[in-house]
Amino acid sequence: EVHLVESGGGSVQAGGSLRLSCAASGFPFDDYAISWFRQVPGKEREGVACVSTSDGSTDYAGSVKGRFTAYSENAKKTAYLEMNSLKPEDTAVYYCAKHMVLSHCKWWRATYEHDYWGQGIQVTVSS
């Protein structure tokens, strides 16, 4: 059974940093890209970042490029989202998700390209 479990969220002041973790189990971790999404009430889930677990390549939404870093430690079957220079507009529930078929970050911004999701974790950035 596939499981994705996020950890590392919390509250931080603007300019601060957090690192989210996504521990995976139940599938060959090296074979599927892991994406990060976020959602605020009343808005659609937004793709934030993606990491290819096969070659380490990444892609980012423009709003976080240069501030967020996605990477994975395959031996631990864990993906990470390092978030620096956080802004109040980064406040959201963050989700990691397994890409349905691809090991690289293509079409990763579409929620329907992902078949398993973590439970979500709150990140709150205060001004």
Short mmCIF file of C-alpha atoms in Angstrom, two decimals:
data_model
loop_
_atom_site.label_atom_id
_atom_site.label_comp_id
_atom_site.label_asym_id
_atom_site.label_seq_id
_atom_site.Cartn_x
_atom_site.Cartn_y
_atom_site.Cartn_z
CA GLU A 1 0.00 0.00 0.00
CA VAL A 2 1.30 3.41 -0.98
CA HIS A 3 1.82 5.99 1.73
CA LEU A 4 3.17 9.53 1.69
CA VAL A 5 3.63 11.23 5.04
CA GLU A 6 4.62 14.88 5.34
CA SER A 7 6.35 16.43 8.31
CA GLY A 8 8.20 19.61 9.20
CA GLY A 9 5.53 22.25 8.86
CA GLY A 10 4.81 24.94 11.39
CA SER A 11 4.82 28.67 11.98
CA VAL A 12 7.65 31.03 11.14
CA GLN A 13 8.19 34.74 10.70
CA ALA A 14 8.69 36.28 7.30
CA GLY A 15 12.23 35.74 6.10
CA GLY A 16 12.54 32.49 7.99
CA SER A 17 13.02 28.94 6.77
CA LEU A 18 11.34 25.56 7.05
CA ARG A 19 12.07 22.15 5.61
CA LEU A 20 9.24 19.82 4.72
CA SER A 21 9.79 16.07 4.46
CA CYS A 22 7.76 13.51 2.55
CA ALA A 23 8.40 9.92 3.63
CA ALA A 24 7.26 7.43 1.00
CA SER A 25 6.51 3.73 1.13
CA GLY A 26 4.77 1.07 -0.92
CA PHE A 27 6.25 1.81 -4.36
CA PRO A 28 9.69 1.93 -6.04
CA PHE A 29 10.75 5.41 -4.99
CA ASP A 30 13.31 5.85 -7.79
CA ASP A 31 10.68 5.35 -10.50
CA TYR A 32 8.35 8.27 -9.86
CA ALA A 33 8.75 12.01 -9.56
CA ILE A 34 7.57 13.66 -6.37
CA SER A 35 5.79 16.99 -6.57
CA TRP A 36 4.89 19.54 -3.95
CA PHE A 37 1.61 21.44 -4.02
CA ARG A 38 0.02 23.98 -1.73
CA GLN A 39 -3.51 25.14 -1.15
CA VAL A 40 -5.22 27.97 0.67
CA PRO A 41 -8.93 28.01 1.46
CA GLY A 42 -11.05 28.98 -1.51
CA LYS A 43 -8.29 28.51 -4.07
CA GLU A 44 -7.17 25.67 -6.29
CA ARG A 45 -4.24 23.49 -5.34
CA GLU A 46 -1.09 25.04 -6.80
CA GLY A 47 2.02 23.21 -7.98
CA VAL A 48 5.10 24.50 -6.16
CA ALA A 49 8.00 22.22 -7.04
CA CYS A 50 8.93 18.84 -8.45
CA VAL A 51 11.94 16.57 -8.06
CA SER A 52 12.87 13.67 -10.27
CA THR A 53 13.93 10.85 -7.99
CA SER A 54 15.75 9.18 -10.90
CA ASP A 55 18.17 11.98 -11.81
CA GLY A 56 17.60 14.74 -9.25
CA SER A 57 16.38 17.28 -11.77
CA THR A 58 13.89 19.81 -10.47
CA ASP A 59 11.36 22.36 -11.61
CA TYR A 60 9.65 25.17 -9.73
CA ALA A 61 6.77 27.57 -9.88
CA GLY A 62 7.91 31.08 -10.63
CA SER A 63 6.68 32.36 -7.27
CA VAL A 64 9.13 30.16 -5.35
CA LYS A 65 12.07 29.85 -7.74
CA GLY A 66 15.28 30.89 -6.02
CA ARG A 67 13.74 30.50 -2.56
CA PHE A 68 12.62 26.85 -2.45
CA THR A 69 14.72 23.78 -3.16
CA ALA A 70 13.32 20.32 -3.81
CA TYR A 71 15.50 17.24 -3.47
CA SER A 72 15.33 13.61 -2.45
CA GLU A 73 17.33 11.07 -0.51
CA ASN A 74 16.49 7.85 -2.28
CA ALA A 75 18.09 5.58 0.31
CA LYS A 76 15.64 7.02 2.83
CA LYS A 77 12.74 7.09 0.33
CA THR A 78 12.17 10.67 1.38
CA ALA A 79 11.65 13.86 -0.59
CA TYR A 80 12.27 17.30 0.87
CA LEU A 81 11.21 20.87 0.22
CA GLU A 82 13.63 23.39 1.68
CA MET A 83 11.86 26.74 1.97
CA ASN A 84 13.89 29.89 2.56
CA SER A 85 13.05 33.60 2.61
CA LEU A 86 9.48 32.71 3.41
CA LYS A 87 6.76 35.27 2.78
CA PRO A 88 3.26 35.59 4.27
CA GLU A 89 1.85 34.61 0.87
CA ASP A 90 3.55 31.22 1.25
CA THR A 91 1.07 30.40 4.01
CA ALA A 92 -0.87 27.31 2.94
CA VAL A 93 -1.37 23.62 3.48
CA TYR A 94 1.44 21.84 1.65
CA TYR A 95 1.10 18.40 0.06
CA CYS A 96 3.56 16.02 -1.52
CA ALA A 97 2.31 13.81 -4.31
CA LYS A 98 3.57 10.88 -6.38
CA HIS A 99 3.51 11.32 -10.13
CA MET A 100 1.28 8.71 -11.72
CA VAL A 101 3.66 7.43 -14.41
CA LEU A 102 6.75 9.60 -14.85
CA SER A 103 10.10 9.58 -13.09
CA HIS A 104 10.90 13.08 -14.36
CA CYS A 105 9.18 16.39 -13.88
CA LYS A 106 6.97 16.74 -16.92
CA TRP A 107 3.38 17.93 -16.67
CA TRP A 108 3.94 17.98 -12.93
CA ARG A 109 1.81 21.06 -12.28
CA ALA A 110 -1.42 19.16 -13.00
CA THR A 111 -2.98 17.56 -9.94
CA TYR A 112 -4.55 14.84 -12.10
CA GLU A 113 -1.06 13.62 -13.09
CA HIS A 114 -0.59 12.42 -9.50
CA ASP A 115 -2.20 9.34 -8.00
CA TYR A 116 -1.18 9.41 -4.34
CA TRP A 117 -1.05 12.33 -1.93
CA GLY A 118 0.17 13.00 1.54
CA GLN A 119 -2.16 14.18 4.26
CA GLY A 120 -1.07 17.80 3.99
CA ILE A 121 0.78 19.94 6.50
CA GLN A 122 0.22 23.54 7.53
CA VAL A 123 2.84 26.21 6.92
CA THR A 124 2.10 29.63 8.39
CA VAL A 125 4.31 32.65 7.73
CA SER A 126 3.62 35.77 9.78
CA SER A 127 4.66 39.27 8.84
#
